[in-house]
């Protein structure tokens, strides 16, 4: 009798376990995404964040799957970001979207994510290859820095070929420029600087560097540097090459304070304030990442790997890991004729 009871119990347990197993396989009706930004006050990152929020709502409406975004600001601290990641995992996030503070130091985040089995979509600040190769559920979304730089150089080359005096403002056969660089540890700063200048040289623009400096992507830092340069080298600077729009706007602020209007300023990003400066003619041009695609790739990839679905085909991944967002040149109308030109 006891033997029969035991068998019945074992049988029931097996049936229950099987039922629980099949329940687990039911499709998820909600997803929780943990997002950490290296700095919440960065203009470009904020533009991307807005698109991500918009695309997540769009996905929720279309799919009926509830999307919870938990967005945190790491305020420039890798330690803070690491704690945010711990919290996301403790809260049961299905996927993480990380804009690393220190791209060289993503290993702790990767360790935690791997242990918990939570995939990670990194963006904008590219972790080193060695880290990215540690797991096949790590992805990166960004723009190709060399392509950005070549496009930035090309906009001046094109203008110089059409209208040399629009670039060589004093007509002395030399284009004197200053350079504003982003954070020294960021992959974009070095590559953008190198290839932008190389493209100007290869394109036959007779450039000469007056000076340059690091302004860490920031408008106020760039404005202070430009103010010093204008005082030290009055009436010489003809072109400001900036690694991003915010620093370009800082240079424009300093030029305005000094009452100078004939210096060309070029940026990168196509941020909201950058686009305003372009429309009002203060910025000569910028290289704009397609933010719609950038943000929708973050959401699309995060949602599909968080739900354990196949990855979306519209964001082709190089080496199964990297999605490079397309970008375009935008120049002000006076440089090209009609309206803002998109190449
Ligand atoms: C760059 C962008 C900068 C800044 C930086 C932050 O790609 O051009 O404006 O946002 O990323 O990592």
Short mmCIF file of C-alpha atoms and ligand atoms in Angstrom, two decimals:
data_model
loop_
_atom_site.label_atom_id
_atom_site.label_comp_id
_atom_site.label_asym_id
_atom_site.label_seq_id
_atom_site.Cartn_x
_atom_site.Cartn_y
_atom_site.Cartn_z
CA UNK A 1 0.00 0.00 0.00
CA UNK A 2 2.77 2.41 1.04
CA UNK A 3 4.58 1.56 -2.21
CA UNK A 4 1.49 2.47 -4.29
CA UNK A 5 1.11 5.80 -2.43
CA UNK A 6 4.74 6.59 -3.10
CA UNK A 7 4.32 5.83 -6.78
CA UNK A 8 1.24 8.07 -6.93
CA UNK A 9 3.16 10.87 -5.24
CA UNK A 10 6.07 10.52 -7.62
CA UNK A 11 3.64 10.46 -10.55
CA UNK A 12 1.88 13.62 -9.34
CA UNK A 13 5.19 15.39 -8.79
CA UNK A 14 6.25 14.51 -12.34
CA UNK A 15 2.98 15.80 -13.80
CA UNK A 16 3.25 19.04 -11.79
CA UNK A 17 6.85 19.55 -12.84
CA UNK A 18 5.92 18.96 -16.49
CA UNK A 19 3.10 21.52 -16.21
CA UNK A 20 5.42 24.08 -14.65
CA UNK A 21 7.93 23.39 -17.42
CA UNK A 22 5.39 24.07 -20.14
CA UNK A 23 4.25 27.25 -18.33
CA UNK A 24 7.82 28.57 -18.45
CA UNK A 25 7.85 28.27 -22.21
CA UNK A 26 4.82 30.49 -22.62
CA UNK A 27 5.72 33.70 -24.47
CA UNK A 28 6.53 36.64 -22.21
CA UNK A 29 3.99 39.44 -22.04
CA UNK A 30 6.35 42.00 -20.56
CA UNK A 31 10.00 42.96 -20.66
CA UNK A 32 12.13 45.01 -18.31
CA UNK A 33 15.13 46.86 -19.77
CA UNK A 34 17.83 48.39 -17.55
CA UNK A 35 19.56 51.34 -19.20
CA UNK A 36 22.59 53.16 -17.77
CA UNK A 37 23.91 56.37 -19.37
CA UNK A 38 27.54 57.46 -18.82
CA UNK A 39 26.27 61.01 -18.24
CA UNK A 40 22.68 62.11 -18.33
CA UNK A 41 23.64 65.69 -19.22
CA UNK A 42 25.38 64.81 -22.51
CA UNK A 43 23.42 66.39 -25.37
CA UNK A 44 23.92 63.63 -27.93
CA UNK A 45 23.16 60.88 -25.41
CA UNK A 46 20.01 62.73 -24.45
CA UNK A 47 18.92 62.84 -28.07
CA UNK A 48 19.41 59.07 -28.30
CA UNK A 49 17.57 58.53 -25.01
CA UNK A 50 14.50 60.39 -26.34
CA UNK A 51 14.40 58.16 -29.42
CA UNK A 52 14.79 55.04 -27.27
CA UNK A 53 11.84 56.09 -25.09
CA UNK A 54 9.72 56.84 -28.13
CA UNK A 55 10.61 53.56 -29.87
CA UNK A 56 9.93 51.52 -26.73
CA UNK A 57 6.41 53.01 -26.53
CA UNK A 58 5.91 52.31 -30.22
CA UNK A 59 6.98 48.68 -29.74
CA UNK A 60 4.66 48.30 -26.75
CA UNK A 61 1.69 49.66 -28.76
CA UNK A 62 2.39 47.44 -31.75
CA UNK A 63 3.28 44.19 -29.95
CA UNK A 64 1.06 44.37 -26.87
CA UNK A 65 4.15 43.45 -24.81
CA UNK A 66 4.59 45.74 -21.84
CA UNK A 67 8.01 47.43 -21.90
CA UNK A 68 9.44 48.85 -18.68
CA UNK A 69 12.49 51.07 -19.16
CA UNK A 70 14.58 51.71 -16.06
CA UNK A 71 16.91 54.55 -17.11
CA UNK A 72 19.74 55.59 -14.79
CA UNK A 73 22.43 58.27 -14.98
CA UNK A 74 25.92 57.04 -13.97
CA UNK A 75 27.08 60.68 -13.69
CA UNK A 76 30.54 59.88 -15.02
CA UNK A 77 31.31 57.23 -12.36
CA UNK A 78 32.11 53.64 -13.30
CA UNK A 79 31.45 52.55 -9.70
CA UNK A 80 27.98 54.05 -9.81
CA UNK A 81 27.32 52.33 -13.11
CA UNK A 82 28.49 48.98 -11.72
CA UNK A 83 26.03 49.36 -8.80
CA UNK A 84 23.26 50.23 -11.24
CA UNK A 85 23.99 47.02 -13.12
CA UNK A 86 23.83 44.99 -9.87
CA UNK A 87 20.45 46.58 -9.12
CA UNK A 88 19.10 45.95 -12.63
CA UNK A 89 20.01 42.28 -12.28
CA UNK A 90 18.50 42.05 -8.79
CA UNK A 91 15.29 43.58 -10.15
CA UNK A 92 15.13 40.87 -12.78
CA UNK A 93 15.84 42.93 -15.91
CA UNK A 94 15.64 40.80 -19.04
CA UNK A 95 18.30 42.79 -20.86
CA UNK A 96 20.72 45.67 -20.18
CA UNK A 97 21.56 48.63 -22.43
CA UNK A 98 24.81 50.12 -21.27
CA UNK A 99 26.56 53.32 -22.35
CA UNK A 100 29.80 52.57 -20.46
CA UNK A 101 31.51 55.27 -18.43
CA UNK A 102 34.92 53.72 -18.97
CA UNK A 103 34.96 51.70 -22.14
CA UNK A 104 38.18 49.99 -21.04
CA UNK A 105 36.53 48.79 -17.85
CA UNK A 106 33.40 46.94 -18.94
CA UNK A 107 34.61 43.57 -17.61
CA UNK A 108 32.77 43.76 -14.29
CA UNK A 109 29.48 44.53 -16.04
CA UNK A 110 30.10 41.62 -18.40
CA UNK A 111 30.92 39.26 -15.49
CA UNK A 112 27.66 40.10 -13.72
CA UNK A 113 25.58 39.84 -16.88
CA UNK A 114 27.12 36.50 -17.86
CA UNK A 115 26.57 35.02 -14.41
CA UNK A 116 22.94 36.12 -14.44
CA UNK A 117 22.45 35.13 -18.10
CA UNK A 118 21.27 38.66 -19.02
CA UNK A 119 22.32 39.89 -22.49
CA UNK A 120 23.89 43.35 -22.88
CA UNK A 121 23.54 45.90 -25.65
CA UNK A 122 26.38 48.42 -25.26
CA UNK A 123 26.15 51.69 -27.16
CA UNK A 124 28.13 54.80 -28.07
CA UNK A 125 31.26 53.98 -26.03
CA UNK A 126 32.72 50.83 -27.47
CA UNK A 127 34.15 48.28 -25.02
CA UNK A 128 37.48 46.77 -26.07
CA UNK A 129 37.34 43.81 -28.44
CA UNK A 130 38.72 41.40 -25.85
CA UNK A 131 35.72 42.13 -23.61
CA UNK A 132 33.21 41.99 -26.45
CA UNK A 133 34.52 38.57 -27.44
CA UNK A 134 33.87 37.07 -24.01
CA UNK A 135 30.25 36.12 -24.66
CA UNK A 136 27.98 35.74 -27.68
CA UNK A 137 25.17 37.72 -26.01
CA UNK A 138 27.05 41.04 -26.02
CA UNK A 139 26.25 43.61 -28.71
CA UNK A 140 27.42 47.10 -29.61
CA UNK A 141 25.59 49.91 -31.40
CA UNK A 142 27.42 53.02 -32.52
CA UNK A 143 28.77 54.91 -35.50
CA UNK A 144 31.95 54.16 -37.38
CA UNK A 145 34.32 56.87 -36.13
CA UNK A 146 36.52 56.85 -39.20
CA UNK A 147 33.53 57.21 -41.52
CA UNK A 148 32.30 60.16 -39.43
CA UNK A 149 35.67 61.86 -39.68
CA UNK A 150 36.03 61.33 -43.41
CA UNK A 151 32.56 62.83 -43.93
CA UNK A 152 33.46 65.79 -41.72
CA UNK A 153 36.65 66.47 -43.69
CA UNK A 154 34.86 65.99 -46.97
CA UNK A 155 32.35 68.75 -46.31
CA UNK A 156 35.19 71.29 -46.16
CA UNK A 157 37.01 69.73 -49.13
CA UNK A 158 33.84 70.04 -51.24
CA UNK A 159 33.32 73.65 -50.23
CA UNK A 160 36.99 74.51 -50.85
CA UNK A 161 36.85 73.03 -54.35
CA UNK A 162 33.72 74.99 -55.23
CA UNK A 163 34.55 78.20 -53.46
CA UNK A 164 38.11 78.42 -52.05
CA UNK A 165 37.59 81.89 -50.59
CA UNK A 166 34.71 80.57 -48.44
CA UNK A 167 37.29 78.44 -46.60
CA UNK A 168 40.52 80.43 -47.00
CA UNK A 169 38.85 83.52 -45.58
CA UNK A 170 41.86 85.87 -45.78
CA UNK A 171 43.00 84.59 -49.18
CA UNK A 172 46.60 83.91 -48.14
CA UNK A 173 46.64 80.41 -49.62
CA UNK A 174 46.60 78.73 -46.18
CA UNK A 175 43.61 77.65 -44.09
CA UNK A 176 44.54 78.19 -40.43
CA UNK A 177 42.57 75.94 -38.12
CA UNK A 178 42.10 75.05 -34.46
CA UNK A 179 41.00 71.67 -33.20
CA UNK A 180 38.59 70.83 -30.37
CA UNK A 181 38.86 67.25 -29.14
CA UNK A 182 36.57 65.04 -27.04
CA UNK A 183 37.61 62.88 -24.06
CA UNK A 184 41.08 61.44 -24.58
CA UNK A 185 39.93 57.93 -23.57
CA UNK A 186 37.06 57.83 -26.06
CA UNK A 187 37.59 55.84 -29.25
CA UNK A 188 35.85 58.58 -31.26
CA UNK A 189 38.17 61.46 -30.30
CA UNK A 190 41.44 60.07 -31.64
CA UNK A 191 39.97 58.54 -34.78
CA UNK A 192 37.83 61.57 -35.62
CA UNK A 193 40.77 63.93 -35.19
CA UNK A 194 43.15 61.82 -37.25
CA UNK A 195 40.84 61.12 -40.18
CA UNK A 196 39.19 64.49 -40.40
CA UNK A 197 42.55 66.22 -40.79
CA UNK A 198 43.86 63.50 -43.11
CA UNK A 199 40.80 63.95 -45.36
CA UNK A 200 41.38 67.71 -45.54
CA UNK A 201 45.00 67.10 -46.53
CA UNK A 202 44.17 64.37 -49.06
CA UNK A 203 41.47 66.61 -50.52
CA UNK A 204 44.02 69.36 -51.24
CA UNK A 205 42.94 71.92 -48.63
CA UNK A 206 46.14 73.78 -47.64
CA UNK A 207 45.65 73.54 -43.87
CA UNK A 208 47.87 74.73 -41.06
CA UNK A 209 47.19 73.96 -37.41
CA UNK A 210 47.31 76.93 -35.06
CA UNK A 211 46.50 75.06 -31.88
CA UNK A 212 44.16 72.51 -30.34
CA UNK A 213 42.92 71.15 -27.05
CA UNK A 214 40.72 68.67 -25.23
CA UNK A 215 37.31 70.01 -24.17
CA UNK A 216 35.77 66.62 -23.23
CA UNK A 217 32.71 67.03 -25.51
CA UNK A 218 31.59 70.04 -23.44
CA UNK A 219 30.32 73.37 -24.68
CA UNK A 220 31.60 75.43 -21.73
CA UNK A 221 35.10 73.92 -21.83
CA UNK A 222 35.32 74.53 -25.57
CA UNK A 223 34.11 78.08 -25.17
CA UNK A 224 36.84 78.80 -22.60
CA UNK A 225 39.56 77.30 -24.83
CA UNK A 226 38.37 79.21 -27.89
CA UNK A 227 38.32 82.45 -25.91
CA UNK A 228 41.99 81.92 -24.99
CA UNK A 229 42.95 81.08 -28.56
CA UNK A 230 41.19 84.15 -29.94
CA UNK A 231 43.11 86.32 -27.49
CA UNK A 232 46.44 84.61 -28.21
CA UNK A 233 46.04 84.53 -32.01
CA UNK A 234 43.75 87.37 -33.04
CA UNK A 235 42.66 87.54 -36.73
CA UNK A 236 44.34 84.26 -37.68
CA UNK A 237 41.83 81.45 -37.14
CA UNK A 238 39.73 80.62 -40.22
CA UNK A 239 38.36 77.20 -39.34
CA UNK A 240 37.34 75.37 -36.15
CA UNK A 241 37.31 71.58 -36.48
CA UNK A 242 35.38 70.12 -33.57
CA UNK A 243 34.95 66.46 -32.58
CA UNK A 244 31.28 67.15 -31.74
CA UNK A 245 28.51 69.74 -32.02
CA UNK A 246 28.48 70.81 -28.37
CA UNK A 247 32.14 71.88 -28.50
CA UNK A 248 31.50 73.55 -31.87
CA UNK A 249 28.71 75.52 -30.19
CA UNK A 250 31.13 76.48 -27.40
CA UNK A 251 33.53 77.86 -30.03
CA UNK A 252 30.64 79.77 -31.62
CA UNK A 253 29.77 81.24 -28.19
CA UNK A 254 33.34 82.55 -27.85
CA UNK A 255 33.33 83.90 -31.41
CA UNK A 256 30.07 85.72 -30.72
CA UNK A 257 31.42 87.21 -27.51
CA UNK A 258 34.43 88.47 -29.47
CA UNK A 259 32.18 89.84 -32.23
CA UNK A 260 33.79 87.63 -34.93
CA UNK A 261 31.53 86.25 -37.67
CA UNK A 262 33.74 84.99 -40.48
CA UNK A 263 35.23 81.81 -38.96
CA UNK A 264 33.89 78.47 -40.21
CA UNK A 265 32.94 75.97 -37.51
CA UNK A 266 32.25 72.28 -38.17
CA UNK A 267 30.89 69.69 -35.74
CA UNK A 268 29.64 66.12 -35.49
CA UNK A 269 26.38 64.60 -34.13
CA UNK A 270 23.51 66.66 -35.59
CA UNK A 271 22.13 67.27 -32.08
CA UNK A 272 19.05 69.43 -31.58
CA UNK A 273 21.06 72.59 -30.68
CA UNK A 274 23.57 71.72 -33.41
CA UNK A 275 20.76 71.64 -35.98
CA UNK A 276 19.47 75.00 -34.76
CA UNK A 277 22.95 76.52 -35.18
CA UNK A 278 23.13 75.04 -38.67
CA UNK A 279 19.75 76.49 -39.63
CA UNK A 280 20.67 79.91 -38.30
CA UNK A 281 23.94 79.76 -40.26
CA UNK A 282 26.29 79.77 -37.24
CA UNK A 283 27.57 76.25 -37.87
CA UNK A 284 28.97 75.46 -41.31
CA UNK A 285 28.15 71.78 -41.11
CA UNK A 286 27.88 68.61 -39.10
CA UNK A 287 27.90 64.86 -39.57
CA UNK A 288 24.68 63.45 -38.26
CA UNK A 289 24.11 59.88 -37.13
CA UNK A 290 20.65 58.65 -38.05
CA UNK A 291 19.18 58.90 -34.55
CA UNK A 292 15.92 57.23 -35.49
CA UNK A 293 17.84 54.14 -36.55
CA UNK A 294 20.30 54.40 -33.67
CA UNK A 295 17.49 54.41 -31.09
CA UNK A 296 15.33 51.85 -32.84
CA UNK A 297 18.31 49.50 -33.18
CA UNK A 298 18.91 49.75 -29.41
CA UNK A 299 15.26 48.94 -28.67
CA UNK A 300 14.90 46.34 -31.43
CA UNK A 301 18.00 44.44 -30.42
CA UNK A 302 17.33 44.72 -26.67
CA UNK A 303 13.74 43.54 -26.96
CA UNK A 304 14.53 40.57 -29.16
CA UNK A 305 17.47 39.32 -27.13
CA UNK A 306 15.62 40.05 -23.87
CA UNK A 307 12.65 37.99 -25.06
CA UNK A 308 14.91 35.30 -26.44
CA UNK A 309 13.64 35.87 -29.98
CA UNK A 310 15.56 35.93 -33.25
CA UNK A 311 17.47 39.17 -33.76
CA UNK A 312 15.81 41.67 -36.15
CA UNK A 313 17.14 41.56 -39.71
CA UNK A 314 16.83 45.32 -40.24
CA UNK A 315 19.90 45.92 -38.08
CA UNK A 316 22.57 43.75 -39.69
CA UNK A 317 25.28 42.85 -37.20
CA UNK A 318 28.90 42.80 -38.26
CA UNK A 319 30.61 39.72 -36.78
CA UNK A 320 27.25 38.96 -35.15
CA UNK A 321 27.96 41.75 -32.63
CA UNK A 322 28.28 45.28 -34.05
CA UNK A 323 25.59 47.47 -35.61
CA UNK A 324 26.98 50.57 -37.33
CA UNK A 325 24.40 53.32 -37.63
CA UNK A 326 24.37 55.18 -40.94
CA UNK A 327 25.30 58.87 -40.95
CA UNK A 328 25.15 61.83 -43.31
CA UNK A 329 26.70 65.24 -43.97
CA UNK A 330 24.51 68.26 -43.29
CA UNK A 331 25.79 71.68 -44.39
CA UNK A 332 24.26 75.13 -44.08
CA UNK A 333 22.54 76.57 -47.11
CA UNK A 334 25.12 79.30 -47.83
CA UNK A 335 27.70 76.54 -48.36
CA UNK A 336 25.66 74.67 -50.96
CA UNK A 337 22.94 76.84 -52.42
CA UNK A 338 19.51 75.71 -51.33
CA UNK A 339 18.44 74.66 -47.88
CA UNK A 340 20.38 72.26 -45.70
CA UNK A 341 22.04 69.78 -47.94
CA UNK A 342 22.02 66.08 -47.10
CA UNK A 343 24.62 63.90 -48.77
C1 LIG B 1 30.27 60.87 -29.11
C2 LIG B 1 29.46 62.11 -29.40
C3 LIG B 1 29.72 63.13 -28.30
C4 LIG B 1 29.42 62.52 -26.96
C5 LIG B 1 30.15 61.21 -26.79
C6 LIG B 1 29.78 60.55 -25.50
O1 LIG B 1 30.02 59.90 -30.09
O2 LIG B 1 29.88 62.65 -30.63
O3 LIG B 1 28.94 64.28 -28.50
O4 LIG B 1 28.06 62.31 -26.86
O5 LIG B 1 29.90 60.35 -27.86
O6 LIG B 1 30.29 59.27 -25.39
#
